[in-house]
Amino acid sequence: MKALCWHGKGDIRCDSVPEPQIEDGRDVIIKMTACAICGSDLHLMDGYNPFMEKGDILGHEFMGEVVDVGRDNKKLKVGDRVVVPFTICCGECQQCLRGNWSVCERSNRTPENATKAFGYSTAGLFGYSHLTGAYAGGQAEFVRVPYADVSPVIIPNGMSDEQALFLGDIFPTGWMAAANCEIEPTDIVAIWGCGPVGQFCIKSAFMQGAERVIAIDNVPERLALAQATGAEIINFDEIDGTVLDYIKDMTNGYGADKCIDAVGAESHATASFDAIVDKVKAATLLGTDRPHALRTAIMACRPGGIVSVPGVYGGFLDKIPFGAAMNKGLTIRTGQTHVNRYSLDLLRRIEDGEIDPSFIITHRAKLEDGPELYKTFRNKKDECIKVVLTA
Ligand SMILES: NC(=O)c1ccc[n+]([C@@H]2O[C@H](COP(=O)([O-])OP(=O)(O)OC[C@H]3O[C@@H](n4cnc5c(N)ncnc54)[C@H](O)[C@@H]3O)[C@@H](O)[C@H]2O)c1
Ligand SMILES: [Zn+2]
Ligand SMILES: [Zn+2]
């Protein structure tokens, strides 16, 4: 079968690989009908994850039709259409029972790496390196889904793949980022990053009742989409002054009540000193992440506010203004998304017409065009915001 495989920094290929088989009674095999490229995949492409190996199959945002079912799986049957959440969950450990799905204690098959990196293991993730279980990903014609009696969401027939696909990752990610802000009706929410995750943060913040949203990026078409959703925008390349000054101006000096970092480890910033140092450190392996957006979010948040961080970070972050966070009494919340907490509620919201997640898609192509589209998405060429690939 065809699959998108990682071969090194910037080197993603469409390879011919063996088809997956059922390995455990709870597994299913799905025939992929749609998959997407996520901003998190770009961290792998850009070589930020030292636990990748040549030939690893990428992809963690995918859906398809069930074609084979393990003998112990009582939930799914051949022919079901399912969206598969990117977090793999056993459904039985302490963390799964608490609803902390993305830190399932049992699904990571390579827990020694995660324990070394984070102190404890976190959940297995599809297509996301030997840090999180070394599972083959969903940018492939067929995918083995372990613990498939727990997380996959059965999609009703009337709903298209494009409407349903993002239930597996970026829609619940934006939703949880907003939910972590405990939005109140008078809230001004500032959101760094207008990529796919940022766009779902903006939608979710409004759906959860925010009065105003301020969106920050430097990519014109992404800012335009944010504006179309009702956000006020800051293009950090076009302002004269800092983002912090602008946020103060736009809030009568008060600050943003809630701040969301939807950028993560590969933040860029024009000519700011901290961003240049980050870049040099990351390039010379002296640092792992470039947290410029996170620093600004902490500084721009009003005292007593909440900073929510869906953006992915991998290692040790430099020069985080923790003094500002401490003295202002900020609450900081973060995490890989606990997708299952939100799946059924968000599925219902799509069915009820509250949101059509396909608004985000700009590029549609075949799996074999994936390597080219990884570059288009990463380099923000051709006004690319979100890529969907079909088999
Ligand atoms: N927590 C989770 O479970 C989860 C799930 C999916 C994605 N993510 C993470 O969310 C982040 C965003 O994902 P995406 O798909 O939207 O990726 P993306 O790379 O398309 O979007 C990032 C956006 O941030 C902008 N940006 C860069 N530096 C900035 C700065 N200093 N200020 C403001 N904007 C800046 C970029 O121009 C881009 O538009 C990534 O880190 C990704 O790994 C997390
Ligand atoms: Zn993702
Ligand atoms: Zn578990």
CSV table of C-alpha atoms and ligand atoms in Angstrom, one decimal:
chain,number,residue,atom,x,y,z
A,1,MET,CA,0.0,0.0,0.0
A,2,LYS,CA,1.0,3.7,-0.3
A,3,ALA,CA,2.0,5.6,2.8
A,4,LEU,CA,3.7,8.9,3.6
A,5,CYS,CA,7.0,8.1,5.3
A,6,TRP,CA,9.6,10.2,7.1
A,7,HIS,CA,13.1,9.8,5.9
A,8,GLY,CA,14.9,12.7,7.6
A,9,LYS,CA,14.5,16.4,8.1
A,10,GLY,CA,12.5,17.9,5.2
A,11,ASP,CA,12.4,14.5,3.5
A,12,ILE,CA,8.9,13.0,3.3
A,13,ARG,CA,8.2,10.4,0.6
A,14,CYS,CA,5.2,8.4,-0.6
A,15,ASP,CA,6.5,4.8,-0.2
A,16,SER,CA,5.1,1.4,-0.9
A,17,VAL,CA,4.9,-0.5,2.4
A,18,PRO,CA,3.2,-3.7,3.7
A,19,GLU,CA,-0.4,-3.5,4.7
A,20,PRO,CA,-1.1,-3.6,8.4
A,21,GLN,CA,-2.8,-6.7,10.0
A,22,ILE,CA,-4.9,-7.2,13.1
A,23,GLU,CA,-2.4,-7.7,16.0
A,24,ASP,CA,-4.8,-7.7,19.0
A,25,GLY,CA,-8.4,-8.7,19.5
A,26,ARG,CA,-9.5,-5.1,20.1
A,27,ASP,CA,-8.0,-3.8,16.9
A,28,VAL,CA,-9.6,-2.8,13.7
A,29,ILE,CA,-8.1,-2.1,10.3
A,30,ILE,CA,-9.6,0.9,8.4
A,31,LYS,CA,-9.3,1.8,4.7
A,32,MET,CA,-8.4,5.5,4.9
A,33,THR,CA,-10.9,7.7,3.0
A,34,ALA,CA,-9.5,11.1,4.1
A,35,CYS,CA,-6.5,12.4,6.1
A,36,ALA,CA,-5.0,15.7,6.8
A,37,ILE,CA,-1.6,17.3,7.4
A,38,CYS,CA,-1.4,18.9,10.9
A,39,GLY,CA,0.9,21.6,12.2
A,40,SER,CA,2.2,19.0,14.6
A,41,ASP,CA,3.4,17.0,11.6
A,42,LEU,CA,5.6,20.0,10.6
A,43,HIS,CA,7.6,19.7,13.9
A,44,LEU,CA,8.5,16.2,12.7
A,45,MET,CA,9.2,17.3,9.2
A,46,ASP,CA,11.4,20.1,10.5
A,47,GLY,CA,13.5,17.7,12.6
A,48,TYR,CA,12.3,18.8,16.1
A,49,ASN,CA,11.6,15.3,17.3
A,50,PRO,CA,14.8,13.2,17.9
A,51,PHE,CA,12.7,10.0,18.3
A,52,MET,CA,11.8,9.7,14.6
A,53,GLU,CA,13.2,6.8,12.5
A,54,LYS,CA,13.6,6.5,8.8
A,55,GLY,CA,10.5,4.9,7.2
A,56,ASP,CA,8.1,5.9,10.0
A,57,ILE,CA,4.6,6.3,8.6
A,58,LEU,CA,3.2,9.8,9.4
A,59,GLY,CA,-0.3,11.1,10.0
A,60,HIS,CA,-2.6,11.4,13.0
A,61,GLU,CA,-5.7,13.1,11.6
A,62,PHE,CA,-7.6,10.5,9.6
A,63,MET,CA,-10.8,8.6,9.0
A,64,GLY,CA,-12.0,5.7,7.0
A,65,GLU,CA,-14.1,2.6,6.6
A,66,VAL,CA,-13.7,-0.4,8.9
A,67,VAL,CA,-12.5,-3.4,6.7
A,68,ASP,CA,-11.4,-5.8,9.4
A,69,VAL,CA,-12.4,-6.3,13.1
A,70,GLY,CA,-10.5,-8.1,15.8
A,71,ARG,CA,-12.5,-10.8,17.6
A,72,ASP,CA,-12.8,-9.0,20.9
A,73,ASN,CA,-14.0,-5.7,19.5
A,74,LYS,CA,-17.7,-5.4,20.2
A,75,LYS,CA,-18.0,-1.7,19.2
A,76,LEU,CA,-17.3,-1.6,15.5
A,77,LYS,CA,-18.3,-3.7,12.5
A,78,VAL,CA,-17.1,-3.9,8.9
A,79,GLY,CA,-18.5,-1.0,6.9
A,80,ASP,CA,-18.6,1.5,9.8
A,81,ARG,CA,-17.3,5.0,8.9
A,82,VAL,CA,-15.1,6.2,11.7
A,83,VAL,CA,-13.0,9.2,12.6
A,84,VAL,CA,-10.0,8.1,14.7
A,85,PRO,CA,-8.8,10.5,17.4
A,86,PHE,CA,-5.0,11.0,17.3
A,87,THR,CA,-4.6,9.9,20.9
A,88,ILE,CA,-4.6,6.2,21.5
A,89,CYS,CA,-6.5,5.2,24.7
A,90,CYS,CA,-6.9,1.9,26.6
A,91,GLY,CA,-10.1,3.1,28.3
A,92,GLU,CA,-9.3,1.2,31.5
A,93,CYS,CA,-6.3,2.9,33.2
A,94,GLN,CA,-6.5,5.5,36.0
A,95,GLN,CA,-6.0,8.4,33.6
A,96,CYS,CA,-8.5,7.1,31.0
A,97,LEU,CA,-11.1,6.6,33.8
A,98,ARG,CA,-10.4,10.2,34.9
A,99,GLY,CA,-11.0,11.5,31.3
A,100,ASN,CA,-7.3,12.5,30.9
A,101,TRP,CA,-7.2,10.6,27.7
A,102,SER,CA,-4.0,12.0,26.2
A,103,VAL,CA,-2.0,10.7,29.1
A,104,CYS,CA,-3.3,7.1,29.0
A,105,GLU,CA,-0.9,5.0,31.0
A,106,ARG,CA,-1.0,1.9,28.8
A,107,SER,CA,-1.1,2.8,25.2
A,108,ASN,CA,2.5,4.0,24.7
A,109,ARG,CA,4.5,1.1,23.6
A,110,THR,CA,7.8,3.0,24.0
A,111,PRO,CA,7.2,4.4,27.5
A,112,GLU,CA,10.9,4.4,28.4
A,113,ASN,CA,11.5,7.3,26.0
A,114,ALA,CA,8.6,9.4,27.3
A,115,THR,CA,9.5,8.7,30.9
A,116,LYS,CA,13.1,9.9,30.2
A,117,ALA,CA,11.8,13.0,28.4
A,118,PHE,CA,8.8,13.9,30.7
A,119,GLY,CA,9.2,12.0,34.0
A,120,TYR,CA,6.2,9.8,33.2
A,121,SER,CA,4.9,8.2,30.1
A,122,THR,CA,2.1,9.8,28.1
A,123,ALA,CA,-0.4,8.2,25.6
A,124,GLY,CA,0.5,6.5,22.4
A,125,LEU,CA,-0.2,8.8,19.4
A,126,PHE,CA,-0.6,7.7,15.8
A,127,GLY,CA,2.3,8.6,13.5
A,128,TYR,CA,4.2,10.5,16.1
A,129,SER,CA,7.6,8.9,16.7
A,130,HIS,CA,9.2,6.5,19.1
A,131,LEU,CA,8.5,8.9,21.9
A,132,THR,CA,4.7,8.1,21.8
A,133,GLY,CA,4.5,4.5,20.9
A,134,ALA,CA,6.0,4.1,17.4
A,135,TYR,CA,2.6,3.6,15.9
A,136,ALA,CA,2.2,3.7,12.1
A,137,GLY,CA,0.2,6.8,11.2
A,138,GLY,CA,-2.9,7.5,9.2
A,139,GLN,CA,-1.4,9.1,6.0
A,140,ALA,CA,-1.7,5.6,4.5
A,141,GLU,CA,-4.2,3.6,2.5
A,142,PHE,CA,-4.8,1.3,5.4
A,143,VAL,CA,-4.3,1.9,9.2
A,144,ARG,CA,-4.3,-0.4,12.2
A,145,VAL,CA,-6.3,1.1,15.0
A,146,PRO,CA,-5.3,-0.3,18.4
A,147,TYR,CA,-7.9,-0.2,21.3
A,148,ALA,CA,-10.4,0.5,18.6
A,149,ASP,CA,-13.3,-0.2,21.0
A,150,VAL,CA,-12.6,3.0,22.9
A,151,SER,CA,-12.0,6.2,20.9
A,152,PRO,CA,-13.1,5.9,17.2
A,153,VAL,CA,-16.2,8.0,16.5
A,154,ILE,CA,-18.9,6.4,14.2
A,155,ILE,CA,-19.9,9.0,11.7
A,156,PRO,CA,-23.6,9.2,10.6
A,157,ASN,CA,-24.2,8.7,6.9
A,158,GLY,CA,-25.5,12.2,6.1
A,159,MET,CA,-22.2,13.8,7.2
A,160,SER,CA,-19.4,14.2,4.7
A,161,ASP,CA,-15.8,13.2,5.3
A,162,GLU,CA,-14.7,16.8,5.1
A,163,GLN,CA,-17.2,17.8,7.8
A,164,ALA,CA,-16.2,15.0,10.1
A,165,LEU,CA,-12.4,14.6,9.6
A,166,PHE,CA,-11.3,17.3,12.1
A,167,LEU,CA,-13.1,15.7,15.0
A,168,GLY,CA,-10.0,13.6,15.3
A,169,ASP,CA,-7.7,16.5,16.2
A,170,ILE,CA,-7.9,20.2,15.4
A,171,PHE,CA,-11.5,20.8,16.2
A,172,PRO,CA,-11.4,19.3,19.7
A,173,THR,CA,-7.9,20.9,20.1
A,174,GLY,CA,-9.3,24.4,19.5
A,175,TRP,CA,-12.3,23.6,21.6
A,176,MET,CA,-10.3,22.4,24.6
A,177,ALA,CA,-7.9,25.4,24.3
A,178,ALA,CA,-11.0,27.6,24.7
A,179,ALA,CA,-12.6,25.5,27.4
A,180,ASN,CA,-9.4,25.7,29.4
A,181,CYS,CA,-9.9,29.5,29.3
A,182,GLU,CA,-13.2,29.2,31.3
A,183,ILE,CA,-14.6,32.0,29.1
A,184,GLU,CA,-17.0,34.5,30.6
A,185,PRO,CA,-19.3,36.8,28.7
A,186,THR,CA,-17.2,39.9,29.0
A,187,ASP,CA,-13.9,38.2,28.1
A,188,ILE,CA,-11.4,39.4,25.5
A,189,VAL,CA,-9.5,36.4,24.3
A,190,ALA,CA,-6.2,36.9,22.5
A,191,ILE,CA,-5.0,34.1,20.2
A,192,TRP,CA,-1.5,33.7,18.9
A,193,GLY,CA,-1.4,31.8,15.6
A,194,CYS,CA,-4.1,31.7,12.9
A,195,GLY,CA,-3.2,28.3,11.5
A,196,PRO,CA,-5.8,25.5,11.5
A,197,VAL,CA,-5.6,25.2,15.3
A,198,GLY,CA,-5.8,28.9,15.9
A,199,GLN,CA,-8.9,29.1,13.6
A,200,PHE,CA,-10.7,26.5,15.6
A,201,CYS,CA,-9.7,28.3,18.8
A,202,ILE,CA,-11.3,31.5,17.4
A,203,LYS,CA,-14.5,29.7,16.4
A,204,SER,CA,-14.6,27.9,19.8
A,205,ALA,CA,-13.9,31.0,21.8
A,206,PHE,CA,-16.9,32.7,20.2
A,207,MET,CA,-19.1,29.6,20.5
A,208,GLN,CA,-18.2,29.5,24.2
A,209,GLY,CA,-19.3,33.1,24.7
A,210,ALA,CA,-16.3,35.4,24.3
A,211,GLU,CA,-17.1,39.0,23.8
A,212,ARG,CA,-14.1,39.8,21.7
A,213,VAL,CA,-11.3,37.8,20.1
A,214,ILE,CA,-7.9,39.3,19.0
A,215,ALA,CA,-6.0,37.1,16.6
A,216,ILE,CA,-2.3,37.5,15.9
A,217,ASP,CA,-0.2,36.2,13.0
A,218,ASN,CA,1.7,37.5,10.0
A,219,VAL,CA,0.1,35.5,7.2
A,220,PRO,CA,-2.5,37.7,5.4
A,221,GLU,CA,-4.9,35.0,4.2
A,222,ARG,CA,-4.9,33.4,7.7
A,223,LEU,CA,-5.6,36.8,9.3
A,224,ALA,CA,-8.4,37.4,6.7
A,225,LEU,CA,-10.1,34.1,7.7
A,226,ALA,CA,-9.8,35.0,11.4
A,227,GLN,CA,-11.4,38.4,10.6
A,228,ALA,CA,-14.2,36.7,8.6
A,229,THR,CA,-15.0,34.8,11.8
A,230,GLY,CA,-15.3,38.0,13.8
A,231,ALA,CA,-11.8,38.4,15.3
A,232,GLU,CA,-9.9,41.7,15.4
A,233,ILE,CA,-6.5,41.1,14.0
A,234,ILE,CA,-2.9,42.1,14.6
A,235,ASN,CA,-0.3,41.4,11.8
A,236,PHE,CA,2.9,41.4,13.8
A,237,ASP,CA,4.9,42.2,10.7
A,238,GLU,CA,3.0,45.4,10.0
A,239,ILE,CA,2.8,47.0,13.4
A,240,ASP,CA,5.1,49.6,14.7
A,241,GLY,CA,5.6,48.7,18.3
A,242,THR,CA,5.2,45.4,20.1
A,243,VAL,CA,2.2,43.0,20.1
A,244,LEU,CA,2.0,43.7,23.8
A,245,ASP,CA,1.5,47.5,23.2
A,246,TYR,CA,-1.2,46.8,20.6
A,247,ILE,CA,-3.1,44.5,22.9
A,248,LYS,CA,-3.0,47.1,25.6
A,249,ASP,CA,-4.3,49.8,23.2
A,250,MET,CA,-7.1,47.5,22.0
A,251,THR,CA,-8.2,46.8,25.5
A,252,ASN,CA,-8.0,50.2,27.1
A,253,GLY,CA,-4.8,49.3,28.8
A,254,TYR,CA,-6.6,46.4,30.6
A,255,GLY,CA,-5.0,43.4,28.8
A,256,ALA,CA,-6.5,40.2,27.4
A,257,ASP,CA,-8.5,38.3,30.0
A,258,LYS,CA,-7.5,35.0,28.4
A,259,CYS,CA,-4.5,34.2,26.1
A,260,ILE,CA,-4.1,31.2,23.8
A,261,ASP,CA,-0.8,30.1,22.3
A,262,ALA,CA,-1.8,28.2,19.2
A,263,VAL,CA,1.7,28.5,17.7
A,264,GLY,CA,3.9,26.1,19.6
A,265,ALA,CA,7.6,25.3,19.2
A,266,GLU,CA,8.2,26.9,15.9
A,267,SER,CA,7.2,30.5,16.6
A,268,HIS,CA,8.8,33.2,14.4
A,269,ALA,CA,9.1,36.9,15.1
A,270,THR,CA,10.5,39.6,13.0
A,271,ALA,CA,13.8,40.9,14.4
A,272,SER,CA,13.0,40.4,18.0
A,273,PHE,CA,16.1,39.6,20.0
A,274,ASP,CA,14.7,36.6,21.9
A,275,ALA,CA,13.4,35.0,18.6
A,276,ILE,CA,16.9,35.3,17.0
A,277,VAL,CA,18.5,33.7,20.0
A,278,ASP,CA,15.9,30.9,20.0
A,279,LYS,CA,16.6,30.2,16.3
A,280,VAL,CA,20.4,30.0,16.8
A,281,LYS,CA,20.0,27.8,19.8
A,282,ALA,CA,17.5,25.4,18.1
A,283,ALA,CA,19.8,25.3,15.0
A,284,THR,CA,22.8,24.4,17.0
A,285,LEU,CA,20.9,21.9,19.2
A,286,LEU,CA,21.4,24.1,22.3
A,287,GLY,CA,17.7,24.6,22.7
A,288,THR,CA,14.7,22.5,21.6
A,289,ASP,CA,11.9,25.0,21.2
A,290,ARG,CA,11.3,28.6,20.0
A,291,PRO,CA,8.7,29.9,22.5
A,292,HIS,CA,8.4,33.6,21.4
A,293,ALA,CA,4.6,33.5,21.2
A,294,LEU,CA,4.3,31.9,24.7
A,295,ARG,CA,6.5,34.6,26.2
A,296,THR,CA,4.3,37.3,24.7
A,297,ALA,CA,1.1,35.6,25.7
A,298,ILE,CA,2.2,35.5,29.3
A,299,MET,CA,3.2,39.2,29.2
A,300,ALA,CA,0.0,40.3,27.5
A,301,CYS,CA,-2.3,38.4,29.9
A,302,ARG,CA,-4.0,40.6,32.5
A,303,PRO,CA,-3.4,39.8,36.1
A,304,GLY,CA,-5.6,37.0,37.3
A,305,GLY,CA,-6.1,35.7,33.7
A,306,ILE,CA,-5.6,32.3,32.1
A,307,VAL,CA,-3.0,31.3,29.5
A,308,SER,CA,-4.0,28.2,27.5
A,309,VAL,CA,-1.4,26.4,25.5
A,310,PRO,CA,-2.5,24.0,22.8
A,311,GLY,CA,0.7,24.7,20.8
A,312,VAL,CA,3.1,21.7,21.0
A,313,TYR,CA,6.4,22.0,22.8
A,314,GLY,CA,9.0,19.2,23.0
A,315,GLY,CA,11.7,20.0,25.5
A,316,PHE,CA,13.1,22.7,27.6
A,317,LEU,CA,12.0,26.3,27.1
A,318,ASP,CA,14.2,29.3,27.5
A,319,LYS,CA,13.5,32.6,29.1
A,320,ILE,CA,9.9,32.0,29.9
A,321,PRO,CA,8.8,35.1,32.0
A,322,PHE,CA,7.7,32.9,34.9
A,323,GLY,CA,8.0,35.9,37.2
A,324,ALA,CA,5.3,37.6,35.3
A,325,ALA,CA,3.1,34.5,35.5
A,326,MET,CA,3.7,34.1,39.2
A,327,ASN,CA,3.3,37.8,40.2
A,328,LYS,CA,0.2,38.3,38.1
A,329,GLY,CA,-1.3,35.1,39.4
A,330,LEU,CA,-1.9,33.6,36.0
A,331,THR,CA,-3.3,30.1,35.5
A,332,ILE,CA,-1.5,28.1,32.8
A,333,ARG,CA,-3.2,25.1,31.2
A,334,THR,CA,-1.9,23.0,28.4
A,335,GLY,CA,-1.8,19.4,27.0
A,336,GLN,CA,-2.3,17.2,24.1
A,337,THR,CA,-6.0,17.2,23.5
A,338,HIS,CA,-8.2,14.8,25.6
A,339,VAL,CA,-10.2,14.2,22.3
A,340,ASN,CA,-12.7,11.7,23.8
A,341,ARG,CA,-13.9,14.3,26.3
A,342,TYR,CA,-15.4,16.3,23.4
A,343,SER,CA,-16.1,13.9,20.5
A,344,LEU,CA,-19.8,13.3,20.9
A,345,ASP,CA,-20.6,16.9,21.9
A,346,LEU,CA,-18.7,18.3,18.9
A,347,LEU,CA,-20.2,15.6,16.5
A,348,ARG,CA,-23.7,16.8,17.7
A,349,ARG,CA,-22.8,20.4,17.0
A,350,ILE,CA,-21.8,19.6,13.5
A,351,GLU,CA,-25.0,17.6,13.0
A,352,ASP,CA,-27.0,20.6,14.4
A,353,GLY,CA,-25.3,22.9,11.9
A,354,GLU,CA,-23.6,25.0,14.6
A,355,ILE,CA,-20.3,24.7,12.8
A,356,ASP,CA,-19.1,23.2,9.5
A,357,PRO,CA,-15.4,22.4,10.1
A,358,SER,CA,-14.7,22.1,6.4
A,359,PHE,CA,-14.4,25.9,6.3
A,360,ILE,CA,-10.7,25.5,6.9
A,361,ILE,CA,-9.8,23.3,3.9
A,362,THR,CA,-7.9,25.1,1.1
A,363,HIS,CA,-6.1,22.2,-0.6
A,364,ARG,CA,-7.4,18.8,-1.7
A,365,ALA,CA,-5.2,16.2,-3.3
A,366,LYS,CA,-4.3,12.5,-3.5
A,367,LEU,CA,-2.0,10.7,-0.9
A,368,GLU,CA,0.8,10.5,-3.5
A,369,ASP,CA,0.8,14.3,-3.7
A,370,GLY,CA,1.4,14.5,0.1
A,371,PRO,CA,5.2,15.2,0.0
A,372,GLU,CA,4.7,18.2,-2.2
A,373,LEU,CA,1.8,19.5,-0.1
A,374,TYR,CA,3.8,19.1,3.1
A,375,LYS,CA,6.1,21.8,1.7
A,376,THR,CA,3.2,23.9,0.5
A,377,PHE,CA,1.6,23.9,3.9
A,378,ARG,CA,4.9,24.4,5.8
A,379,ASN,CA,6.0,27.3,3.6
A,380,LYS,CA,2.5,28.8,3.6
A,381,LYS,CA,2.6,28.9,-0.2
A,382,ASP,CA,-0.5,29.2,-2.5
A,383,GLU,CA,-2.5,30.6,0.4
A,384,CYS,CA,-2.5,27.1,1.9
A,385,ILE,CA,-4.3,26.8,5.3
A,386,LYS,CA,-5.3,23.1,5.5
A,387,VAL,CA,-4.6,20.1,3.3
A,388,VAL,CA,-6.9,17.1,3.0
A,389,LEU,CA,-5.6,14.0,1.2
A,390,THR,CA,-7.7,11.1,-0.1
A,391,ALA,CA,-6.5,7.6,-1.0
B,1,LIG,N1,-2.5,20.2,21.8
B,1,LIG,C1,-2.8,19.4,20.8
B,1,LIG,O1,-3.3,18.3,21.1
B,1,LIG,C2,-2.5,19.9,19.4
B,1,LIG,C3,-3.2,19.3,18.4
B,1,LIG,C4,-3.0,19.8,17.1
B,1,LIG,C5,-2.0,20.7,16.9
B,1,LIG,N2,-1.3,21.2,17.9
B,1,LIG,C6,-0.2,22.3,17.8
B,1,LIG,O2,-0.9,23.5,17.6
B,1,LIG,C7,0.1,24.4,16.9
B,1,LIG,C8,-0.6,25.0,15.7
B,1,LIG,O3,-1.0,24.0,14.7
B,1,LIG,P1,-1.5,24.4,13.3
B,1,LIG,O4,-1.9,23.2,12.6
B,1,LIG,O5,-2.4,25.6,13.4
B,1,LIG,O6,0.0,24.9,12.7
B,1,LIG,P2,0.5,26.0,11.7
B,1,LIG,O7,2.0,25.8,11.7
B,1,LIG,O8,-0.2,26.0,10.4
B,1,LIG,O9,0.1,27.3,12.4
B,1,LIG,C9,0.9,28.1,13.2
B,1,LIG,C10,0.6,29.6,13.0
B,1,LIG,O10,1.4,30.4,13.9
B,1,LIG,C11,1.8,31.5,13.2
B,1,LIG,N3,2.9,32.1,14.0
B,1,LIG,C12,4.2,31.8,14.0
B,1,LIG,N4,4.9,32.6,14.9
B,1,LIG,C13,4.0,33.4,15.4
B,1,LIG,C14,4.0,34.5,16.4
B,1,LIG,N5,5.2,34.8,17.0
B,1,LIG,N6,2.9,35.1,16.7
B,1,LIG,C15,1.7,34.8,16.2
B,1,LIG,N7,1.6,33.8,15.2
B,1,LIG,C16,2.7,33.1,14.9
B,1,LIG,C17,2.2,31.0,11.8
B,1,LIG,O11,2.3,32.0,10.9
B,1,LIG,C18,1.1,30.0,11.6
B,1,LIG,O12,0.0,30.6,10.9
B,1,LIG,C19,1.3,23.5,16.6
B,1,LIG,O13,2.3,23.7,17.5
B,1,LIG,C20,0.7,22.1,16.6
B,1,LIG,O14,1.7,21.2,16.9
B,1,LIG,C21,-1.5,20.8,19.2
B,2,ZN,ZN,-2.3,17.2,15.1
B,3,ZN,ZN,-5.6,4.3,29.4
